XYZ file of C-alpha atoms in Angstrom:
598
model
C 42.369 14.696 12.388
C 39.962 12.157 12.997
C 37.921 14.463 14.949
C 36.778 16.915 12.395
C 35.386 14.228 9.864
C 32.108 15.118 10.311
C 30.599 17.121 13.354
C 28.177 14.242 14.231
C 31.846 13.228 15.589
C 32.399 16.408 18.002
C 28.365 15.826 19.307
C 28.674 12.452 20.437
C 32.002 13.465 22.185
C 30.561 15.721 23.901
C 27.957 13.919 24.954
C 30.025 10.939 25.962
C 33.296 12.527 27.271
C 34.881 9.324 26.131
C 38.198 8.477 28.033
C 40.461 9.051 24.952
C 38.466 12.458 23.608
C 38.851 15.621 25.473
C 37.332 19.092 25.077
C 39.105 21.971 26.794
C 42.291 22.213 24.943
C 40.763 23.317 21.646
C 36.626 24.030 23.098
C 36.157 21.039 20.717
C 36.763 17.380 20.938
C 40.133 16.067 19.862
C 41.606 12.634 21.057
C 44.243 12.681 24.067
C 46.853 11.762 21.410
C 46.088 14.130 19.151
C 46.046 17.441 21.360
C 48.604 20.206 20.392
C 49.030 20.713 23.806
C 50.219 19.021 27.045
C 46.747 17.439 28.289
C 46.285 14.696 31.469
C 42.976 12.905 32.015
C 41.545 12.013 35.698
C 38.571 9.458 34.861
C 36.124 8.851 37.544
C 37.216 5.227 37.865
C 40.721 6.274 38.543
C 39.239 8.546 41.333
C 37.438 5.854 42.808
C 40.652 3.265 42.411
C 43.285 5.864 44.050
C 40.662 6.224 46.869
C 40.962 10.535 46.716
C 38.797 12.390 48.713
C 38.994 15.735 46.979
C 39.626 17.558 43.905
C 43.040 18.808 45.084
C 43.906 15.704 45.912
C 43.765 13.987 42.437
C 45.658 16.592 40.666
C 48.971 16.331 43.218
C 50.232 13.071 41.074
C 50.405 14.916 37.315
C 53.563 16.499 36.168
C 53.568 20.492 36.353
C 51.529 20.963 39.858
C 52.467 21.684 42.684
C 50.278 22.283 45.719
C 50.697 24.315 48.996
C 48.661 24.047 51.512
C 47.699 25.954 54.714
C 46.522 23.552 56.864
C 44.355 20.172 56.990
C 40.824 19.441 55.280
C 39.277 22.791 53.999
C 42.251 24.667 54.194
C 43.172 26.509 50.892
C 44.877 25.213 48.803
C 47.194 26.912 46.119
C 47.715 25.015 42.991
C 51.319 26.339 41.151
C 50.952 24.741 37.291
C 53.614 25.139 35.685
C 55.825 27.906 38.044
C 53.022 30.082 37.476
C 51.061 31.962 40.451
C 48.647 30.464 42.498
C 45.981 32.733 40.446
C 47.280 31.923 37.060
C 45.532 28.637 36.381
C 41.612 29.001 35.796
C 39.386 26.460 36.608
C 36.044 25.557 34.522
C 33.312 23.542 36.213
C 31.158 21.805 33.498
C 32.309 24.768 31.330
C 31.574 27.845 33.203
C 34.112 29.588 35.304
C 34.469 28.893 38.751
C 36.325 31.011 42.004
C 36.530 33.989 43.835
C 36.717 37.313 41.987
C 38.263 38.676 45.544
C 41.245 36.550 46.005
C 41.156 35.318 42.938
C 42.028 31.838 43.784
C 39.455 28.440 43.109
C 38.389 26.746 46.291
C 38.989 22.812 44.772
C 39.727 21.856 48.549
C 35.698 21.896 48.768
C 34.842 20.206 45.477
C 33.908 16.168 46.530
C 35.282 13.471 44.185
C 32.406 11.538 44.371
C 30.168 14.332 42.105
C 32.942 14.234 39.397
C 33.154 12.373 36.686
C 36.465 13.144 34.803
C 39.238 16.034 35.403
C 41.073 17.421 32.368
C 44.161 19.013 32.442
C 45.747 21.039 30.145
C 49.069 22.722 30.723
C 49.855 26.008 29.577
C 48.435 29.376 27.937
C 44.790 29.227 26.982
C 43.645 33.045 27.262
C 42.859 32.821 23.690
C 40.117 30.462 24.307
C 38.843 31.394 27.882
C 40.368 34.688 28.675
C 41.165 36.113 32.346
C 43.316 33.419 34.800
C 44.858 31.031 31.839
C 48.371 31.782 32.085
C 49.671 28.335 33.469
C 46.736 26.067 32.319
C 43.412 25.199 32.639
C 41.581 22.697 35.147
C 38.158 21.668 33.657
C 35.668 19.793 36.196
C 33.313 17.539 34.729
C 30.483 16.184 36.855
C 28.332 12.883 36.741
C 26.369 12.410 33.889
C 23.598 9.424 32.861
C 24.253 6.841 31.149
C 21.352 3.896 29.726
C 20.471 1.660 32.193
C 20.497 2.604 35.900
C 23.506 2.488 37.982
C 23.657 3.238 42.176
C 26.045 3.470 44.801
C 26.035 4.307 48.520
C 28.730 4.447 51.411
C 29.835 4.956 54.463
C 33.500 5.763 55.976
C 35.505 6.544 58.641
C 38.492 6.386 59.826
C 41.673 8.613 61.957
C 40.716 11.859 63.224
C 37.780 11.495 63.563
C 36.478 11.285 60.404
C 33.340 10.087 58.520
C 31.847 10.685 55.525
C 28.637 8.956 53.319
C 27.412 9.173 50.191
C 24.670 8.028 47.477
C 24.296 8.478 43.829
C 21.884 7.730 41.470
C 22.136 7.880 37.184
C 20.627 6.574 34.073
C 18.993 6.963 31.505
C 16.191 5.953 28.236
C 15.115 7.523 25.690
C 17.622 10.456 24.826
C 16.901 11.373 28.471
C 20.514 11.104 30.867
C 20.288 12.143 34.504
C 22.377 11.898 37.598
C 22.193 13.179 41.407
C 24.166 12.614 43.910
C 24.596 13.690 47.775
C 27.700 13.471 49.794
C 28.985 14.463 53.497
C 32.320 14.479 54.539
C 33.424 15.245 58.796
C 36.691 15.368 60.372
C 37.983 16.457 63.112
C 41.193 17.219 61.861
C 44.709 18.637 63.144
C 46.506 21.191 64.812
C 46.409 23.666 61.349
C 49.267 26.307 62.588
C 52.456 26.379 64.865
C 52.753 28.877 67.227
C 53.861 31.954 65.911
C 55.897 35.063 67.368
C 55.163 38.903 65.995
C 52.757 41.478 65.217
C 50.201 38.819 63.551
C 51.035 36.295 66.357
C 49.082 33.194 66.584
C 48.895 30.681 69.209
C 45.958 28.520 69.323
C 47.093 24.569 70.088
C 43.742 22.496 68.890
C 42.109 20.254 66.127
C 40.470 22.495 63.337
C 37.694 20.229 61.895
C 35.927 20.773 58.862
C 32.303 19.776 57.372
C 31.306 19.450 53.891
C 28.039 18.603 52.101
C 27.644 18.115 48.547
C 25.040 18.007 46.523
C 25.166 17.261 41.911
C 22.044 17.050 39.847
C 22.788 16.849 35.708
C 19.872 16.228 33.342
C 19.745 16.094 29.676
C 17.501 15.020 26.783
C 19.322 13.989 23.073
C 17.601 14.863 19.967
C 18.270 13.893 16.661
C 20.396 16.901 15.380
C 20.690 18.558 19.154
C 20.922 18.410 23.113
C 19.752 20.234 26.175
C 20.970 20.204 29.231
C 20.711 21.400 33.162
C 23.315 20.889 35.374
C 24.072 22.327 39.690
C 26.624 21.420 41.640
C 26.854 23.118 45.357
C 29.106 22.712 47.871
C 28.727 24.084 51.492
C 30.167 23.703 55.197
C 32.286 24.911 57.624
C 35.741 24.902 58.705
C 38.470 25.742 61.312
C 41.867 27.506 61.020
C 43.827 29.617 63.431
C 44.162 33.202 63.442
C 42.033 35.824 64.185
C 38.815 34.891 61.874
C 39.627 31.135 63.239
C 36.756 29.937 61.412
C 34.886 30.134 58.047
C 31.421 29.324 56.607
C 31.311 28.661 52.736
C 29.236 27.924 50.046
C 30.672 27.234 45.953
C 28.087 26.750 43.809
C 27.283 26.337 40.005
C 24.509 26.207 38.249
C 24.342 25.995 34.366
C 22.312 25.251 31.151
C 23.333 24.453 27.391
C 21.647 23.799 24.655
C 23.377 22.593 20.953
C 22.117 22.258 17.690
C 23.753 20.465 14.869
C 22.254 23.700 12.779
C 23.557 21.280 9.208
C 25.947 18.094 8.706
C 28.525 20.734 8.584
C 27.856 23.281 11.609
C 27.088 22.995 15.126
C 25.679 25.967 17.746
C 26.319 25.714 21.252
C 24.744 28.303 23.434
C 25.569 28.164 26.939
C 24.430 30.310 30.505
C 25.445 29.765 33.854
C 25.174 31.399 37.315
C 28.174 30.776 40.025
C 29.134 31.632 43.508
C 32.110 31.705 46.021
C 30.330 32.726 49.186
C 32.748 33.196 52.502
C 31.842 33.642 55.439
C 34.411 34.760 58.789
C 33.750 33.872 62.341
C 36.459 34.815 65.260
C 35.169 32.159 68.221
C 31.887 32.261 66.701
C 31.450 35.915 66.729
C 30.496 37.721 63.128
C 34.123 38.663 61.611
C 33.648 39.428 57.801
C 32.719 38.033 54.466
C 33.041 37.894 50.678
C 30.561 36.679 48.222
C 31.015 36.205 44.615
C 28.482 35.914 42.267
C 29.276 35.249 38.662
C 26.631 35.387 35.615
C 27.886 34.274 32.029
C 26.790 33.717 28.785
C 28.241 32.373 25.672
C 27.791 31.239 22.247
C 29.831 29.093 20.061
C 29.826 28.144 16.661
C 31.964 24.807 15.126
C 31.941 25.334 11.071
C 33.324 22.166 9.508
C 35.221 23.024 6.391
C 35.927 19.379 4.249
C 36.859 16.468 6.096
C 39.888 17.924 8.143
C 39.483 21.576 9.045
C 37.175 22.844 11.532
C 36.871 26.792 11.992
C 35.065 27.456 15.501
C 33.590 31.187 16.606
C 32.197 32.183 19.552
C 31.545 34.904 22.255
C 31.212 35.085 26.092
C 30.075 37.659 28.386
C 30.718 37.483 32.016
C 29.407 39.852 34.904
C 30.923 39.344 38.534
C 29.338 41.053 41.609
C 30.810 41.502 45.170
C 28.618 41.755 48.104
C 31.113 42.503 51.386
C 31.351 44.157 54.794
C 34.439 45.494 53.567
C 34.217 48.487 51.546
C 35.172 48.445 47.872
C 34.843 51.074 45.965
C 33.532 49.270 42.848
C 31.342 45.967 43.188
C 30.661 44.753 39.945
C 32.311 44.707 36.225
C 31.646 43.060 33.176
C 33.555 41.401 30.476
C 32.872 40.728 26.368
C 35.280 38.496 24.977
C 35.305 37.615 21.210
C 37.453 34.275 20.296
C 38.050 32.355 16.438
C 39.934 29.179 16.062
C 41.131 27.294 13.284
C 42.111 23.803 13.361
C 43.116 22.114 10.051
C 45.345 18.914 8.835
C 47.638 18.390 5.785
C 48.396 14.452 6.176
C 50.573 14.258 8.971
C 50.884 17.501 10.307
C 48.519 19.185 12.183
C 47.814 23.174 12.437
C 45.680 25.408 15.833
C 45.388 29.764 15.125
C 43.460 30.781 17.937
C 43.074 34.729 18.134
C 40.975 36.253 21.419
C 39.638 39.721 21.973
C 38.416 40.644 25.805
C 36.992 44.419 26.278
C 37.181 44.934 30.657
C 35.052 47.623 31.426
C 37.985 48.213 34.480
C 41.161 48.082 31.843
C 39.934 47.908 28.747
C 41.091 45.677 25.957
C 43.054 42.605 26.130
C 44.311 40.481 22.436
C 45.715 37.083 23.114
C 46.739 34.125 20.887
C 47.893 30.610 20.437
C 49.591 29.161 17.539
C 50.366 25.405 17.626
C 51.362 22.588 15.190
C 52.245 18.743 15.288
C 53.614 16.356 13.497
C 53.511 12.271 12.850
C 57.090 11.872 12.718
C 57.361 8.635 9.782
C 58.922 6.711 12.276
C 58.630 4.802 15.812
C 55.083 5.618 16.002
C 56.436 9.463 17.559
C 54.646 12.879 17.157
C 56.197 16.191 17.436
C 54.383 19.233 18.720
C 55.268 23.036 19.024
C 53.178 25.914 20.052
C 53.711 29.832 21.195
C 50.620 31.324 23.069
C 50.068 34.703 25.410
C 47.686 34.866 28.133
C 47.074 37.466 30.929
C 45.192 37.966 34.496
C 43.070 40.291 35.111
C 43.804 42.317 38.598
C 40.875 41.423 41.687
C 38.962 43.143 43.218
C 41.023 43.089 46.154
C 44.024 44.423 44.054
C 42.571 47.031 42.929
C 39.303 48.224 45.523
C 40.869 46.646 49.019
C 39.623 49.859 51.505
C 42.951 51.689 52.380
C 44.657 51.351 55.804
C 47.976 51.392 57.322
C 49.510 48.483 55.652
C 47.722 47.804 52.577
C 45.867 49.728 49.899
C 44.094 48.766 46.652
C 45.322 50.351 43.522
C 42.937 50.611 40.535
C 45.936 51.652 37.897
C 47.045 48.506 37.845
C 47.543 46.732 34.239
C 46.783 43.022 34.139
C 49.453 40.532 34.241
C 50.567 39.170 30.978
C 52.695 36.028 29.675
C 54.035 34.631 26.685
C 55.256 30.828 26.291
C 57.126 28.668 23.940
C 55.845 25.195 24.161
C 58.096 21.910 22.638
C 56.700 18.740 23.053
C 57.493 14.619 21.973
C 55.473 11.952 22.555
C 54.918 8.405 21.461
C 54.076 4.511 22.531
C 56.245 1.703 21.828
C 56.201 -1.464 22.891
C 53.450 -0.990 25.466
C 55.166 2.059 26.809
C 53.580 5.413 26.264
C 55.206 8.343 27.146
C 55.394 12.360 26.378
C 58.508 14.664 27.278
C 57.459 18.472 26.715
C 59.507 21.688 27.651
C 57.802 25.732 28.669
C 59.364 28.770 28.343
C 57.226 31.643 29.983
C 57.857 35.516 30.550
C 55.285 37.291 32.803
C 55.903 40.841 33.047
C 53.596 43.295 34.847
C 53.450 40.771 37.662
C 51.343 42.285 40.612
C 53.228 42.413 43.643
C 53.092 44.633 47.056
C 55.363 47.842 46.809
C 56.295 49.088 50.392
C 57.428 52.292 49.580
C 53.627 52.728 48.865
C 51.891 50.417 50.617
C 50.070 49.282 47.456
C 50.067 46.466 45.132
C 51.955 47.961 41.650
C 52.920 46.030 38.470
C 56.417 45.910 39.416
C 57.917 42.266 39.115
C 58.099 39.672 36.258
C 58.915 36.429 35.605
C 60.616 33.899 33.854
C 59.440 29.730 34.250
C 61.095 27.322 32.254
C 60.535 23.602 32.837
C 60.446 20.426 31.762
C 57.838 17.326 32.088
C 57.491 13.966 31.838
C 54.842 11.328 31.793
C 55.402 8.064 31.525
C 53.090 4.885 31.434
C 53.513 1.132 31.572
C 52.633 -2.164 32.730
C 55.040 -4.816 34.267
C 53.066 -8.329 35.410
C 50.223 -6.812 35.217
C 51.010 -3.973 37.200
C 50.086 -0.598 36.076
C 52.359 2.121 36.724
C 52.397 5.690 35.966
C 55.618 8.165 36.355
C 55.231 11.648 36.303
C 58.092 13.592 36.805
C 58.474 17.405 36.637
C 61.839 20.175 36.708
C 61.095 23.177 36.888
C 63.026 27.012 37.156
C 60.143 29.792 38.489
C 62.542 32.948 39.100
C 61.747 36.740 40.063
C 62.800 38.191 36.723
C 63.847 41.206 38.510
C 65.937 39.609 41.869
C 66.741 36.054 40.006
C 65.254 34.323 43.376
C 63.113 31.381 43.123
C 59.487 32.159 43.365
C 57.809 31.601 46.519
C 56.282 27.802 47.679
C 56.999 26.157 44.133
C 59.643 23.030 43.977
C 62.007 22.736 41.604
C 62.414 19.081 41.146
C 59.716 16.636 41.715
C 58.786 12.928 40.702
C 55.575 11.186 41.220
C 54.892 7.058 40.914
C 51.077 5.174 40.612
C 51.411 1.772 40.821
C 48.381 -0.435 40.969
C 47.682 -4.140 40.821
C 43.843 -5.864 40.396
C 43.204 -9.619 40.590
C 39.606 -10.795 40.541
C 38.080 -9.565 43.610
C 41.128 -7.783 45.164
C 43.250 -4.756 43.685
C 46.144 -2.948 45.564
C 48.148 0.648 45.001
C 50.299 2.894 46.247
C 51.338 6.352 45.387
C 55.224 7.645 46.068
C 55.550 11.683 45.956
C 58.795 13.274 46.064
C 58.995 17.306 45.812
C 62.242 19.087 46.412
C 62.527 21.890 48.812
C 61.093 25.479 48.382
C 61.229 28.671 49.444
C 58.603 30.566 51.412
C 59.182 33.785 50.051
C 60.312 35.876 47.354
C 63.296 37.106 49.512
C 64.607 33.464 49.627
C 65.185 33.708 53.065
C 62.745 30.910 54.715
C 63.634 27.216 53.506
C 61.070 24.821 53.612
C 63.104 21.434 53.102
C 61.892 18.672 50.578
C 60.254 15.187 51.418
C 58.569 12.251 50.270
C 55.061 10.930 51.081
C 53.964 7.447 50.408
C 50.357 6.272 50.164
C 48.804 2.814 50.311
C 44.868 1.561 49.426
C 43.491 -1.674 48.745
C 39.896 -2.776 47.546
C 38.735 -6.141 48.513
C 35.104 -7.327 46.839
C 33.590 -9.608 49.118
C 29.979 -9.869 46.948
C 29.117 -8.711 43.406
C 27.838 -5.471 44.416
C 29.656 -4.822 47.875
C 33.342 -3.878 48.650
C 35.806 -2.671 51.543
C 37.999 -0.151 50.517
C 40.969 0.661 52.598
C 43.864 3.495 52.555
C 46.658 4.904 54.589
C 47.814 8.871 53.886
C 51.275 9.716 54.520
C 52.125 5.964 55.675
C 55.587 6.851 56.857
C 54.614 9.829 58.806
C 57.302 12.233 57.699
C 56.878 16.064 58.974
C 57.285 18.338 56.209
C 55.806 21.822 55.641
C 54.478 23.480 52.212
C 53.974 26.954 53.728
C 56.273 28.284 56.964
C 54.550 27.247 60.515
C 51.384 24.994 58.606
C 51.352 21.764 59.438
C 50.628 19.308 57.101
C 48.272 16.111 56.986
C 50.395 13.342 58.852
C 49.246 9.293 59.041
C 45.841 8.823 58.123
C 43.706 5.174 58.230
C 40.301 5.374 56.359
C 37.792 2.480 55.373
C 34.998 2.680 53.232
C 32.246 0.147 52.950
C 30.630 0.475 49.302
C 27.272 -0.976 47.427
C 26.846 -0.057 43.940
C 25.147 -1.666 41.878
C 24.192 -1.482 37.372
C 20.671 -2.785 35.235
């Protein structure tokens, strides 16, 4: 592997976060097509090209996901990697772990693309590496970061509903010294969020729920000869509508984070990392006080990469984590912390490849957790094709909410409960030919000790598993100059116990990017098919598939300036992801854009 050559290798891809190096699959830089697991790449200028306006948004085109979503802009939405649970895919934000330790879910609905500048993805068990949540994958956030010379950019946008939105960003850099900032605000008035609804919970309230976003991203860092330092924030805060009694919500997600590495010899590097988070939610009903949760999240963590000859690389670290939850609702325990202790070998032997990754967590609420990942690939001697294989266990930890919710006469918290816990074969071919490139991979995954609400007791118990088996494809080419990416996804998420499909996850789905740029002008479109779902473990709601097409064009009328134009859901089709939410129907936007590079 061309990556552990020397570790002057793994510092300047960290620093760089080159397009074809990425970091979270092994906590060390490998190249895309050298990964031992299935890994996507979102670069900022594909963000910018495909015209997305959030987070969410740019992961809904790559194989494995699927989305739900209950409502319009703001709304939560639950990403399902893999067949896996809405809580089962962790999300890092410039390395430290982001999302509510309540719910248990990661708000990317409020994360703006315009602070980001490159999204890795990498599909399937990673507890050995990053402990709780890693069951289906991992979703790392990387935000803006300097580069020499000085770059700029400002807009402004509007558009249907009511919308508008601006932003500026500055970065550069001299010296060893990298910095970027950036501000955004995003407004719409959006759409009716919920049908009217018969029952005990009934809900009937027929008007627009708008939503409000600021952003704010500040990264700084100074290179040294044989080292780096760095300070990064990123906070995100607003307000949004819904209906239902709260019918409105206040929030604030915010990260802030330092690291510091030292290239200790030629042959060992020490990263030492700390970072603060928070997933702060606030509940209005008509304006009036209703209820909140607030997560705060401290972490540490060190990390050491030991280069042993050319073409093994031995890495050992630690993290410690401490959440806190401050709440008008009464739990009976607030805070907990978490040690985890992690090793991982990679090596090579010519053309095959070799990952042992071994994890130990110690809960102060459960106790100890072991996980692992074993993984190897292969240069197959011919037609340029590589083989990889893999078997890995992960697990979630139970939430606060499962296990300290106050009891009432529905619902009680239970803190017996075990942590959910997976195992997964992995099988995976990929190659490029003939300016095709392409990778086919298949998943096998048990859960067992799923958490799930038991009526009999009116508390959640570990009383369900699960078995996901799928199959993905990616698929990249160009044709006259058009660029085209497939992505297409089957997928089998069953109740181990009932053999019913799990809740608000498609089976089938198939996703097309096609884009086309001349001089001045470029054009795209997006094509998203998902099959139908089900919108609950008894199987007994069907929420019937559909297909969304998207349009954008970018016209540059000067060197610096450009129009930027796209249309959401061009066809208009009505389709639901979760029973009686509406989702986002046409939608014109325009952007006028100045940027500008020294």
């Amino acid at each position: 592997m061309a990556a552990f050559s020397a570790l002057t290798v793994y510092a300047s891809a960290q620093t760089t976060q080159g397009a074809g190096i990425v970091v979270t699959a092994t906590r060390t830089a490998v190249t895309v097509d050298q990964a031992l697991a299935p890994v996507s790449v979102i670069t900022a200028e594909q963000l910018k090209q495909r015209q997305v306006r959030n987070a969410e948004e740019a992961l809904r085109a790559l194989p494995g996901i699927d989305i739900a979503k209950n409502g319009g802009a703001g709304a939560q939405a639950s990403v399902y990697m893999r067949g896996a649970n809405a809580d089962h895919t962790l999300l890092l934000i410039d390395g430290l772990k982001m999302g509510s330790a309540t719910n248990g879910l990661a708000s990317l609905q409020h994360l703006p693309i315009g602070q980001i500048e490159r999204i890795e993805i990498v599909r399937g068990p990673r507890s050995a590496l990053y402990g709780s949540e890693a069951i289906g994958g991992v979703i790392q956030i990387f935000t803006k970061k300097g580069a020499e010379g000085l770059r700029g950019e400002a807009l402004i946008g509007g558009g249907g509903e009511g919308t508008n939105e601006q932003g500026l960003s500055l970065s550069g850099g001299k010296n060893g010294w990298r910095y970027a900032a950036s501000v955004s605000r995003l407004e719409t008035d959006g759409f009716d969020a919920r049908q009217p609804t018969t029952g005990f919970f009934a809900v009937n309230q027929p008007d627009d729920d708008g939503y409000q976003r600021t952003g704010v991203n500040v990264r700084v860092s100074k290179t040294f000869s044989r080292g780096e330092v760095e300070l990064h924030g990123l906070r995100s805060f607003g307000d949004n509508d819904f209906d239902g009694t709260p019918n409105q919500g206040e929030f604030v997600n915010q990260t802030l984070g330092a690291k510091a590495r030292l290239q200790a010899t030629d042959y060992w590097d020490i990263t030492l990392r700390a970072g603060h988070s928070r997933d702060d939610s606030t509940n209005l009903t008509d304006g009036v006080y209703f209820s909140e949760f607030n997560t705060k999240r401290v972490s540490l963590g060190l990390q050491n990469d030991i280069a042993i000859g050319d073409d093994h690389l031995l890495t050992i670290g630690a993290d410690w984590m401490d959440d806190r939850v401050d709440s008008n609702t009464a739990y009976d325990v607030t805070s907990r912390d978490v040690l985890g202790l992690f090793g991982q070998y990679q090596g090579a032997w010519g053309d095959h490849d070799l990952l042992l990754a071994l994890r130990y967590d110690d809960n102060e609420q459960f106790g100890g957790q072991t996980t692992g990942n074993v993984a190897w690939g292969y240069d197959l001697p011919w037609g340029g094709l590589r083989l990889t294989a893999g078997y890995g266990t992960a697990y979630k930890a139970p939430t606060f909410n499962d296990l300290y919710w106050p009891a009432s006469a529905w619902f009680s918290g239970n803190p017996n409960l075990k942590p959910e816990e997976s195992h997964t074969w992995d099988l995976g071919l990929a190659g490029e030919n003939h300016g095709v490139s392409w990778s086919l991979s298949g998943f096998r995954t048990r859960v067992k000790n799923l958490i799930a609400y038991d009526a009999t007791t009116f508390t959640n118990n570990n009383i369900n598993s699960a078995k996901l088996d799928g199959v993905e494809l990616e698929l990249g080419f160009d044709i006259a100059g058009v660029d085209i990416n497939v992505a297409g996804t089957l997928t089998r998420a069953l109740d181990g116990d009932t053999g019913n499909r799990l809740a608000r996850r498609a089976a089938r789905s198939l996703k097309v990017q096609a884009d086309k740029r001349w001089d001045a002008v470029s054009v795209g479109g997006d094509w998203i098919v998902q099959g139908h779902r089900w919108d609950e473990l008894a199987n007994t709601t069907y929420l019937a598939g559909y297909g969304v097409v998207n349009l954008r064009g970018e016209y540059r009328f000067a060197q610096d300036w450009a129009l930027r134009v796209s249309a959401e859901n061009l066809l208009d089709p009505t389709y639901q992801t979760i029973n009686t939410y509406n989702t986002q129907g046409r939608l014109i936007l325009g952007q006028l854009v100045w940027s500008f590079a020294q």
